[in-house]
mmCIF file of C-alpha atoms and ligand atoms in Angstrom:
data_model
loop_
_atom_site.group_PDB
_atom_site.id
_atom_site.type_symbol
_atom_site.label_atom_id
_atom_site.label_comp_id
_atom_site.label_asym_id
_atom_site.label_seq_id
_atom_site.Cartn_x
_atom_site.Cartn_y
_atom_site.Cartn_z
ATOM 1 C CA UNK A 1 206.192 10.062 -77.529
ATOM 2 C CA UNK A 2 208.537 11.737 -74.707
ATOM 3 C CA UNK A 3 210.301 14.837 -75.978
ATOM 4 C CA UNK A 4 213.008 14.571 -78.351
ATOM 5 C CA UNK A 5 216.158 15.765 -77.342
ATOM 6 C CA UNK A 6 218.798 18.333 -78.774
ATOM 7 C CA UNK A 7 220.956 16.302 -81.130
ATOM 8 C CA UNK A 8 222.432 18.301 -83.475
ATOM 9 C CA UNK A 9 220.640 19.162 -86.951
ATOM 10 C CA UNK A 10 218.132 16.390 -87.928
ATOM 11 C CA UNK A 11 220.148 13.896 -90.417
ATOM 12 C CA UNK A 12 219.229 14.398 -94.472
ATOM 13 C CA UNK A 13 218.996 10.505 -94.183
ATOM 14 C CA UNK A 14 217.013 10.653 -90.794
ATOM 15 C CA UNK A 15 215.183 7.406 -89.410
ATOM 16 C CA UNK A 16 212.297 7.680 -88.089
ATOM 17 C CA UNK A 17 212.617 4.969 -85.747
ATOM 18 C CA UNK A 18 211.106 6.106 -82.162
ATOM 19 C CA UNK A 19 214.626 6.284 -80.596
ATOM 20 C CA UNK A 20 215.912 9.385 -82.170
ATOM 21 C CA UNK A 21 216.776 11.892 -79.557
ATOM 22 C CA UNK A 22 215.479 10.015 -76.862
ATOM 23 C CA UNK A 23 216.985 8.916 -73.551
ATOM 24 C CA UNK A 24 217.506 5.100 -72.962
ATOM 25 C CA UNK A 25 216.285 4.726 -68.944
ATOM 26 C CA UNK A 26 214.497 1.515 -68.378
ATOM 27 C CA UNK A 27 213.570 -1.534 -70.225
ATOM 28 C CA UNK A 28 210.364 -0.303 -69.613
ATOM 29 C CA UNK A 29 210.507 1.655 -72.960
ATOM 30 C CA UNK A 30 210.304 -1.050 -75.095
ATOM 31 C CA UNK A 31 207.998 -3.136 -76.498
ATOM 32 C CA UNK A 32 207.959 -5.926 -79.087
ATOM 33 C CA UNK A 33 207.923 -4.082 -82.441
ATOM 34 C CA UNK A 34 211.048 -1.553 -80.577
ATOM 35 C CA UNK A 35 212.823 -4.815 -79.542
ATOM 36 C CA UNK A 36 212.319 -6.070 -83.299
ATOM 37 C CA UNK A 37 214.003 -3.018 -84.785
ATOM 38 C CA UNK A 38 216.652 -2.733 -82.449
ATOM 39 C CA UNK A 39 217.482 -6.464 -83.302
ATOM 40 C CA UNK A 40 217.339 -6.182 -86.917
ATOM 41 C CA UNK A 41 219.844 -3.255 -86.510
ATOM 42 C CA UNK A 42 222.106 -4.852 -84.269
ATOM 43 C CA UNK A 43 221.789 -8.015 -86.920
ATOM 44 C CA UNK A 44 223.099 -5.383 -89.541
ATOM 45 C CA UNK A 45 226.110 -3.991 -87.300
ATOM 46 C CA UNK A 46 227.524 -7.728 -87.040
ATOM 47 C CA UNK A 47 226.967 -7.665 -90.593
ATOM 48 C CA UNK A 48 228.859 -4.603 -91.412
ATOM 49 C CA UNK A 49 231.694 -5.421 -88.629
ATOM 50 C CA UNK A 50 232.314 -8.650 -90.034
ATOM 51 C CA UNK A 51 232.486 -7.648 -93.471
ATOM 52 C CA UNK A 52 234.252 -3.659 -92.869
ATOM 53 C CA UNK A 53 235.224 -3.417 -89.442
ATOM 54 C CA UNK A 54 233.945 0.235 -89.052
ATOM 55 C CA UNK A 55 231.794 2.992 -90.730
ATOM 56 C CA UNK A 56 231.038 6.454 -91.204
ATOM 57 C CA UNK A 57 227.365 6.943 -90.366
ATOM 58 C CA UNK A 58 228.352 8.717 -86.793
ATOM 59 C CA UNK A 59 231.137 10.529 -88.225
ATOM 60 C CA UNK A 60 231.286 14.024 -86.282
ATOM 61 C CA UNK A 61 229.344 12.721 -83.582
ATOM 62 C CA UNK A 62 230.541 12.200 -79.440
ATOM 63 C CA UNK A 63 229.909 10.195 -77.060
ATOM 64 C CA UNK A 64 230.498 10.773 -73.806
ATOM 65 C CA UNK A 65 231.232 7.705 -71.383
ATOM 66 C CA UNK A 66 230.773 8.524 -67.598
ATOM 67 C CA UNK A 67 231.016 5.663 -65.121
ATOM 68 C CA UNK A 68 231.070 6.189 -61.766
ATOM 69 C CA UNK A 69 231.621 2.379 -60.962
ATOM 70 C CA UNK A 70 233.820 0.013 -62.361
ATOM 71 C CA UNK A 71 233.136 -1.197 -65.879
ATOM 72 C CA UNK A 72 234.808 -3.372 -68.548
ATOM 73 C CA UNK A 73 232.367 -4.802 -70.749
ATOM 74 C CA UNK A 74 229.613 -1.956 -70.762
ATOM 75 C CA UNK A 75 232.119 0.989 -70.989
ATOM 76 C CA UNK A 76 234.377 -0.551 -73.676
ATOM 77 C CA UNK A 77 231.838 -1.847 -75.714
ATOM 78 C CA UNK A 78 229.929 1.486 -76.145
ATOM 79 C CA UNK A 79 233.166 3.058 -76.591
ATOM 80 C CA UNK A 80 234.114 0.181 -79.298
ATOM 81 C CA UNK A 81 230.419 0.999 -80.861
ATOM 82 C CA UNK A 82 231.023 5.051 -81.259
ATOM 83 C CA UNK A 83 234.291 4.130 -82.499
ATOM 84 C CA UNK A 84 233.731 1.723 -85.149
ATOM 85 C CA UNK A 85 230.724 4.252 -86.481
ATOM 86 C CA UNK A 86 233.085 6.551 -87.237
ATOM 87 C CA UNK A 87 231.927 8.950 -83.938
ATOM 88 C CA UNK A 88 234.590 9.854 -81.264
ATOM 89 C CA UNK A 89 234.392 9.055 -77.082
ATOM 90 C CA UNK A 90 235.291 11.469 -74.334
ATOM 91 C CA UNK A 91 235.965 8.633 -71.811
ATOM 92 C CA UNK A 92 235.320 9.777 -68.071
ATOM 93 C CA UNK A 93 236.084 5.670 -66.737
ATOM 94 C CA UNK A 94 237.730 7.461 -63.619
ATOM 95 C CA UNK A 95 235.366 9.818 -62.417
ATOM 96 C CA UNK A 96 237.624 10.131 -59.253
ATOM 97 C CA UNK A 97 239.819 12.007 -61.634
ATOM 98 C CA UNK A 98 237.542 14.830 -62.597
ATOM 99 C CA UNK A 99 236.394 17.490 -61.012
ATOM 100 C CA UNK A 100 233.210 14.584 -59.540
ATOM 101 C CA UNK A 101 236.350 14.803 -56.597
ATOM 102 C CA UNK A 102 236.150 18.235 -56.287
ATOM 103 C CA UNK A 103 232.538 18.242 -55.299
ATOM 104 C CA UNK A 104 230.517 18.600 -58.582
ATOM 105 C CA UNK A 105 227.040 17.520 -58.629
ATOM 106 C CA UNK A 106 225.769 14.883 -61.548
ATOM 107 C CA UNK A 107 223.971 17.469 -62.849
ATOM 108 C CA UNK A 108 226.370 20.117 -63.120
ATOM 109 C CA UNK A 109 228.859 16.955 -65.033
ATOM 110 C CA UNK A 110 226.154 16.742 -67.024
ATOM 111 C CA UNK A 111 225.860 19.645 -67.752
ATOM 112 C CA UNK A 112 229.289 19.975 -68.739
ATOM 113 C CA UNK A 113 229.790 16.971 -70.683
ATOM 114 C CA UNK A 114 226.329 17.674 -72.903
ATOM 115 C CA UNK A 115 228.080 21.607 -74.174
ATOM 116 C CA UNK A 116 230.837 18.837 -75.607
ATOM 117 C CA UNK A 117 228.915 15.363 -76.944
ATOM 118 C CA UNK A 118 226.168 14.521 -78.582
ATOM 119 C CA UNK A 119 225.092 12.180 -76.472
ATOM 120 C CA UNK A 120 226.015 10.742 -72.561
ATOM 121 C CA UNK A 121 226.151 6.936 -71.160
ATOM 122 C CA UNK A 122 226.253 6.722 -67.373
ATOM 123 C CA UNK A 123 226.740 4.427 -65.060
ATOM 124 C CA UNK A 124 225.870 5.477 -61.283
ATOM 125 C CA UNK A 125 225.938 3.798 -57.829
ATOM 126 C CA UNK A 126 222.278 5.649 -57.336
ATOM 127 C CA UNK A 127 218.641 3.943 -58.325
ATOM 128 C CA UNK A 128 217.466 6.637 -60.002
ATOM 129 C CA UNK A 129 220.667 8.637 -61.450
ATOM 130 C CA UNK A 130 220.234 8.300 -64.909
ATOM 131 C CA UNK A 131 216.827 9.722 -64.676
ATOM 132 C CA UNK A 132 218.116 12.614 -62.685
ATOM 133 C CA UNK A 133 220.672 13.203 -65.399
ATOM 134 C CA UNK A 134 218.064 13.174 -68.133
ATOM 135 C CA UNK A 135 215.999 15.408 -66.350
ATOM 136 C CA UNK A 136 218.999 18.037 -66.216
ATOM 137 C CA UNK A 137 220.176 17.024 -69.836
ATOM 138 C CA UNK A 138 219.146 18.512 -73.051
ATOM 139 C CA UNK A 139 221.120 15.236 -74.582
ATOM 140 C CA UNK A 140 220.027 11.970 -74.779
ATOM 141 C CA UNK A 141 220.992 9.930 -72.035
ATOM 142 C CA UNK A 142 221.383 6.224 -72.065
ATOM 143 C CA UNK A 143 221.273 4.120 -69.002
ATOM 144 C CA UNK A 144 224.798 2.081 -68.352
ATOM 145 C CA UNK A 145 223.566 0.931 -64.674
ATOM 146 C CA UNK A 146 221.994 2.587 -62.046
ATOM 147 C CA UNK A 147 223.088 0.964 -58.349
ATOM 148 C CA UNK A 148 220.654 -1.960 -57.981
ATOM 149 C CA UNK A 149 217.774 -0.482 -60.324
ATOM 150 C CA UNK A 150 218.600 -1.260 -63.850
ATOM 151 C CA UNK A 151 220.751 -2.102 -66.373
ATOM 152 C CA UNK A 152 218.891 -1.842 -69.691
ATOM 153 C CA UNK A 153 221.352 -2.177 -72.108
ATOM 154 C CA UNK A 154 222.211 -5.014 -71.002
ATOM 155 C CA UNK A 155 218.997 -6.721 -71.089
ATOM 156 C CA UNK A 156 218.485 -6.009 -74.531
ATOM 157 C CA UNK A 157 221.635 -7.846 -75.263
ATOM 158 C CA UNK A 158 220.662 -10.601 -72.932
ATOM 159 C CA UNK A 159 217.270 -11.038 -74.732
ATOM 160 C CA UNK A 160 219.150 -10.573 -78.513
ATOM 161 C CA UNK A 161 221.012 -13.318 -77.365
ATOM 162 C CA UNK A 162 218.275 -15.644 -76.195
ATOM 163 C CA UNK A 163 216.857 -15.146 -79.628
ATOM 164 C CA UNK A 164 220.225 -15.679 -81.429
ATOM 165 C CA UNK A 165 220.626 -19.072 -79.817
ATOM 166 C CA UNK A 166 217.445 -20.174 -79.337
ATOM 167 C CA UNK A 167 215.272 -18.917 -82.232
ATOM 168 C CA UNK A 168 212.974 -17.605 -80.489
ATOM 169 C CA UNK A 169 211.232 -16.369 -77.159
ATOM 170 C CA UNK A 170 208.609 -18.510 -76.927
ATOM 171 C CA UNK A 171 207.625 -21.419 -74.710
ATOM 172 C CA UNK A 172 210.462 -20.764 -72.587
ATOM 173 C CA UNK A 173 211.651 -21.736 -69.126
ATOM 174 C CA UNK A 174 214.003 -19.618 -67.262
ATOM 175 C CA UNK A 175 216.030 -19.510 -64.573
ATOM 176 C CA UNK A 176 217.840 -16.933 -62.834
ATOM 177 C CA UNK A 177 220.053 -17.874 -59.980
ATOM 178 C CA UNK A 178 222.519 -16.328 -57.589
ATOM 179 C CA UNK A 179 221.970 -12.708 -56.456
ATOM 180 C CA UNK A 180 218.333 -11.912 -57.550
ATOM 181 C CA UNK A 181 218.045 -9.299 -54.549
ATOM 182 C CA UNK A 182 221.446 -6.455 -56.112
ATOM 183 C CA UNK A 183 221.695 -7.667 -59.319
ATOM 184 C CA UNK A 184 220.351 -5.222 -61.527
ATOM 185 C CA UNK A 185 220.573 -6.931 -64.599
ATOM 186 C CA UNK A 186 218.182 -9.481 -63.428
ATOM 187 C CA UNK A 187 215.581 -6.866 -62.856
ATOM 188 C CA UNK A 188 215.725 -5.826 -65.905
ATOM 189 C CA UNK A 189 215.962 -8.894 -67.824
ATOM 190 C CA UNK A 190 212.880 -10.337 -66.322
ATOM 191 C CA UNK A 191 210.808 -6.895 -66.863
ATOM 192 C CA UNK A 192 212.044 -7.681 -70.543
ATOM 193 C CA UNK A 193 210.999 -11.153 -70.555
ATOM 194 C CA UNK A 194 207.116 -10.906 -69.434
ATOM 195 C CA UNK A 195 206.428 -9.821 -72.820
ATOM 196 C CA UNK A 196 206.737 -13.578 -74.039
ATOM 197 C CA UNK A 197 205.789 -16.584 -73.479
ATOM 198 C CA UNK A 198 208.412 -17.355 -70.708
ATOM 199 C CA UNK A 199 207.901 -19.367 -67.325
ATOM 200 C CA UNK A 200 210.624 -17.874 -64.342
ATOM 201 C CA UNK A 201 212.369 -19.807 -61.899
ATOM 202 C CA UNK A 202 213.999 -17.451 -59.680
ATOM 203 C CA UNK A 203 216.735 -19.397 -57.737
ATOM 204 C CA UNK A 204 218.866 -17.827 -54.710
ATOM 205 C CA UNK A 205 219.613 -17.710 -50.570
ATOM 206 C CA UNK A 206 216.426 -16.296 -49.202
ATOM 207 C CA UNK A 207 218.539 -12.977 -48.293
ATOM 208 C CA UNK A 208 219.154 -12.535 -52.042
ATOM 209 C CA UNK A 209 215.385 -13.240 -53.298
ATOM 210 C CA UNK A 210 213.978 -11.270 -56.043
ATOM 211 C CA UNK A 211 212.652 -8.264 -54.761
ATOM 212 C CA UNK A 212 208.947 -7.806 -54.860
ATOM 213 C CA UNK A 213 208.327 -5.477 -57.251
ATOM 214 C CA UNK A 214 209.689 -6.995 -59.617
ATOM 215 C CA UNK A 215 208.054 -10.274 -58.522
ATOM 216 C CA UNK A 216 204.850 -7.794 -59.036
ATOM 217 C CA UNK A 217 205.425 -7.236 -62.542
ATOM 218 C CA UNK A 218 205.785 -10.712 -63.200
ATOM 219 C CA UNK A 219 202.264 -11.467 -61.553
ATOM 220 C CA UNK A 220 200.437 -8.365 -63.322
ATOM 221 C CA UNK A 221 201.782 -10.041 -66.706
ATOM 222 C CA UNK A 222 200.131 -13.527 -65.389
ATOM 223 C CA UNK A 223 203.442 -15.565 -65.330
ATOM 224 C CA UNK A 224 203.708 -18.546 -63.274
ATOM 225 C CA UNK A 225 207.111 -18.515 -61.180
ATOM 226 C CA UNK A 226 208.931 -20.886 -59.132
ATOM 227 C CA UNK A 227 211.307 -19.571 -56.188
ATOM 228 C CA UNK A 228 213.606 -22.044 -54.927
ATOM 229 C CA UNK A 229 217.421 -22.040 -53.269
ATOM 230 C CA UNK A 230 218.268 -25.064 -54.843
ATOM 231 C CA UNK A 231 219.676 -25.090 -58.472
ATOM 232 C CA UNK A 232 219.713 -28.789 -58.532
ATOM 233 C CA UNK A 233 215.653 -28.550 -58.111
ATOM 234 C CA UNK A 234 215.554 -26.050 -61.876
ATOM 235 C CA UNK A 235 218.511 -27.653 -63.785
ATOM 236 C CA UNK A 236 216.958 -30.071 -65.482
ATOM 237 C CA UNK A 237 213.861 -27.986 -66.880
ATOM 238 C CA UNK A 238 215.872 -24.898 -67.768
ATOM 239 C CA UNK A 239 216.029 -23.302 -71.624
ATOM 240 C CA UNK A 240 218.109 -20.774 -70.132
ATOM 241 C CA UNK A 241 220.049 -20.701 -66.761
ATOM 242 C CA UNK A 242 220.921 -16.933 -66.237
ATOM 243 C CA UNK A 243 223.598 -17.073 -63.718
ATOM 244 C CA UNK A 244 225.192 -13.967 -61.450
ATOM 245 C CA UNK A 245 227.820 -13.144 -59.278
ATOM 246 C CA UNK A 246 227.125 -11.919 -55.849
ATOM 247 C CA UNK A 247 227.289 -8.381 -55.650
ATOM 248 C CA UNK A 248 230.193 -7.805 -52.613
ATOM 249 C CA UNK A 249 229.810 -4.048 -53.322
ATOM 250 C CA UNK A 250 226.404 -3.530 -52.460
ATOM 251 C CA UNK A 251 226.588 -5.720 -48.892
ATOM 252 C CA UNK A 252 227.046 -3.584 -45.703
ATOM 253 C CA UNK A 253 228.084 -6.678 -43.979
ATOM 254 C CA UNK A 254 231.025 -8.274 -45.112
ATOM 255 C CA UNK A 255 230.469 -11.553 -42.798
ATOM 256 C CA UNK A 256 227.128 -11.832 -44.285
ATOM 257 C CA UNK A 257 228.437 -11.552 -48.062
ATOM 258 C CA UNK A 258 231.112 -14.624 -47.318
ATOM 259 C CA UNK A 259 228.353 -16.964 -46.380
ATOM 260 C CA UNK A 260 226.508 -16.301 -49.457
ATOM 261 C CA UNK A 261 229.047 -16.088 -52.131
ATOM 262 C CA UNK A 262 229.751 -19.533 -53.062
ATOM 263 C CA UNK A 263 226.450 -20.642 -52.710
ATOM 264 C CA UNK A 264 226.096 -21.827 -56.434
ATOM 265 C CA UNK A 265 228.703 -23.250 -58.761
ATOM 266 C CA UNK A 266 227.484 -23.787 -62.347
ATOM 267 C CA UNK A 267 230.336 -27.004 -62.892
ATOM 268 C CA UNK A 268 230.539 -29.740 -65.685
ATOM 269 C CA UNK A 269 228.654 -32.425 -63.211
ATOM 270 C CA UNK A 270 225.447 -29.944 -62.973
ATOM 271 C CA UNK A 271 225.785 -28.994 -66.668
ATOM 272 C CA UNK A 272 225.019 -32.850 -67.202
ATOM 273 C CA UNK A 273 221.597 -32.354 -65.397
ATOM 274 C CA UNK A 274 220.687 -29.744 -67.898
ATOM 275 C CA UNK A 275 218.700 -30.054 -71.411
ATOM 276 C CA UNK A 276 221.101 -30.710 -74.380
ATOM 277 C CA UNK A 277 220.148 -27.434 -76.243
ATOM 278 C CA UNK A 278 219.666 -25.315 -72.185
ATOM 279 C CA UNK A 279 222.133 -21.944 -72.809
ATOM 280 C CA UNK A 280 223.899 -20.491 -70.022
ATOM 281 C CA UNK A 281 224.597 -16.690 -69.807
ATOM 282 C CA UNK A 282 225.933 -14.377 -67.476
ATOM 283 C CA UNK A 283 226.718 -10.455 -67.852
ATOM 284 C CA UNK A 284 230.055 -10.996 -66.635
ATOM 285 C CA UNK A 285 232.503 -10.291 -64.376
ATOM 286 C CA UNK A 286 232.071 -14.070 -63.150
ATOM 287 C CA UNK A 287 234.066 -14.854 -59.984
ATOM 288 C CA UNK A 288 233.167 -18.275 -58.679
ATOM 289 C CA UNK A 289 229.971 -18.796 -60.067
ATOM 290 C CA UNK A 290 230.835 -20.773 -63.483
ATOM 291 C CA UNK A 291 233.538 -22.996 -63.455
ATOM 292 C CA UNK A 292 236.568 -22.623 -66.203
ATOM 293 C CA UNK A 293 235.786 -25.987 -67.496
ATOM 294 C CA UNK A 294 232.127 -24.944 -68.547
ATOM 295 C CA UNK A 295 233.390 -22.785 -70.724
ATOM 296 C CA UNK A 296 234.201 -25.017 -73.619
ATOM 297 C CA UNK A 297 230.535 -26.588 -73.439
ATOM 298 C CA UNK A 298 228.410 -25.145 -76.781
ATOM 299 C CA UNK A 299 225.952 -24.787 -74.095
ATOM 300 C CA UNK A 300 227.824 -21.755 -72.249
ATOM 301 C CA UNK A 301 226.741 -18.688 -74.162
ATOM 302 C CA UNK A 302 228.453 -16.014 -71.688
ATOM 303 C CA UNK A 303 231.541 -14.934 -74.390
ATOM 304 C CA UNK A 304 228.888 -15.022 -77.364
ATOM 305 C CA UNK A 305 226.099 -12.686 -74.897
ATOM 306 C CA UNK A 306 229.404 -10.245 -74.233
ATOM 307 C CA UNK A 307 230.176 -10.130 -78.017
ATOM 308 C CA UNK A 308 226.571 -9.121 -78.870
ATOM 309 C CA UNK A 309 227.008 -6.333 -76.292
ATOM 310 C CA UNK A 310 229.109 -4.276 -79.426
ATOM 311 C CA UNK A 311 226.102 -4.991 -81.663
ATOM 312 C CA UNK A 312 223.441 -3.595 -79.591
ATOM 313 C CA UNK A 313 225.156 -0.655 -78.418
ATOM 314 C CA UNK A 314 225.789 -0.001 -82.009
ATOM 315 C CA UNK A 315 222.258 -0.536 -83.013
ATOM 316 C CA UNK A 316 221.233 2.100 -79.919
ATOM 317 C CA UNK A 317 223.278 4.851 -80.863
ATOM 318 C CA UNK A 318 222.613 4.995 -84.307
ATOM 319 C CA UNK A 319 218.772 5.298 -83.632
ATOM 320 C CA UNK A 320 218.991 7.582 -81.045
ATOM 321 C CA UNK A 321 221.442 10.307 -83.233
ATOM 322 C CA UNK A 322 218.721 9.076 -85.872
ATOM 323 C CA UNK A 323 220.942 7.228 -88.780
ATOM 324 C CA UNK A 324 219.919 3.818 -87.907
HETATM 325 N N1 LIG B 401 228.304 -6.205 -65.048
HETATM 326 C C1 LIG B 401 226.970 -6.361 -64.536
HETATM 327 C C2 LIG B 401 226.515 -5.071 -63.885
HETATM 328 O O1 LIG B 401 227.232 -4.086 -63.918
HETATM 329 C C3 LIG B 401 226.853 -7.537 -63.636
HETATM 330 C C4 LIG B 401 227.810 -7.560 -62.471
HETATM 331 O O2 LIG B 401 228.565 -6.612 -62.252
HETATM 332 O O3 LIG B 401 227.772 -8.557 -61.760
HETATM 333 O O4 LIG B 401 225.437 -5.043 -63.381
HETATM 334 N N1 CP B 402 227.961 -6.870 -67.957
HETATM 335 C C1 CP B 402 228.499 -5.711 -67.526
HETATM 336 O O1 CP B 402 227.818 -4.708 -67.305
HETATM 337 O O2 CP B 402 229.852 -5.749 -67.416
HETATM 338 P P1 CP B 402 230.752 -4.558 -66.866
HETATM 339 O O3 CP B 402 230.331 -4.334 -65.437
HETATM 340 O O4 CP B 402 232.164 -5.021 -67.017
HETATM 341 O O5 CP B 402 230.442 -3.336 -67.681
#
């Protein structure tokens, strides 16, 4: 097991769970009997939300939230998670605010923010950052997004998800379409998924294709994939159709981002091509990639995937400050 960090006195009522004290960098990290535990905790947060609304077991505990791009979902949904167990956020959503303007290095704000929480979220434009923060951090770090690398968190709710709606992870077929190439949480969601029994379709414009290493892990695993850029040709085969947006940010041409960004437009004529129990997700923001009137389909499991994002992020901070 890696080293385990510095956070705070070890609980009377201390869980030895394999997270405690440890940073949360890449999917990577876990395997199935993790994923199980984190699930079953994250089952027990919806629980106790549902029923209370909020607890005490991080009471006297921080979290500090440091984004360095733009976040809804991730950043308010930790922040929602420390808060309704009982802990308190320092949010930093606007790094350009703090003293990141004046020049500081990540791990000098690191540094910083780890003499005042307990524990540090980050999200980073870099591949790479939140390692580089955990290497400087005597705090557990937990991975929020790093550029076009990963986006772990997420992944774990994409998978909890999957097995909310679908019962299970096996015998699957999936398909991921739109920008394979910058979209991090694709990367990580299909590093998650060759541990089951799971067949890929990996739909997009050839100048968004899934880059090959991760097309390497999928071999190494022995995973048949198809890659196509035509939904129309995966639609009717899916389980799950993982949609993204095109990532505008990450294109140094402009012109070349407008030819690509309507390219695929999940509507209520393709939905009827799909199988009558198929789920679609996607980690949000959407912009053009799901129409409105999808939404109302039971089939469109984007809202319910963004709710579960609470749950998990619950479930991961309580391990890792040991009191899940
Ligand atoms: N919110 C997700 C991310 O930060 C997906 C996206 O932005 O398109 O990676
Ligand atoms: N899914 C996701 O990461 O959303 P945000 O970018 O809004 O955090």
């Amino acid at each position: 097991m890696a080293e385990i960090k510095d956070v705070g006195r070890l609980p009377a009522d201390y869980a030895a769970n394999g997270f405690y004290g440890q940073d949360i960098l890449s999917v990577s990290q876990f395997d199935k009997e993790k994923l199980a535990y984190i699930f079953g905790v994250a089952h027990e947060m919806r629980v106790l939300v549902e029923r209370f609304g909020s607890a005490d077991l991080l009471q006297g505990k921080i979290l500090a939230n440091l984004f360095y791009e733009p976040s809804t979902r991730t950043s308010s949904s930790f922040m929602a998670a420390m808060l309704r167990l009982g802990g308190q956020v320092i949010p930093i959503n606007n790094v350009q605010y703090s003293s990141v303007t004046k020049g500081e290095s990540l791990p000098d704000t690191v540094r910083t923010l780890e003499s005042y929480a307990d524990v540090i979220v980050l999200r980073h434009p870099e591949v790479g950052a939140a390692a580089t923060a955990a290497h400087y951090a005597r705090k557990p770090v937990i991975n929020a997004g790093d550029g076009v690398g990963e986006h772990p968190t997420q992944a774990l709710l994409d998978l909890f998800t999957i097995v909310e709606d679908l019962g299970s992870v096996q015998n699957l077929r999936v398909a991921m379409v739109g920008d394979l190439k910058y979209g991090r949480t694709v990367h990580s969601l299909t590093k998650l998924l060759v541990n089951y029994d799971v067949t890929f379709d990996f739909v997009s414009p050839e100048i968004l294709a899934m880059p090959e290493d991760v097309l390497d892990v999928v071999r190494r695993h022995g995973h048949s994939f198809r890659v196509t850029d035509s939904v129309h040709e995966v639609i009717g085969d899916a389980d799950v159709l993982y949609v993204t947006r095109v990532q505008k940010e990450r294109f140094t041409d402009l012109a070349q981002y407008d030819r690509v960004r309507d390219h695929y437009v999940v509507d209520e004529e393709l939905m009827t091509k799909a199988k009558p129990h198929m789920i679609v997700m996607h980690p949000l923001p959407r912009v053009n990639e799901i129409a409105y009137g999808v939404d109302d389909d039971p089939r469109a499991a984007y809202f319910r995937q963004m709710r579960n994002g609470m749950y998990i992020r619950m479930a991961l901070l309580a391990a890792v400050l040991g009191k899940a």
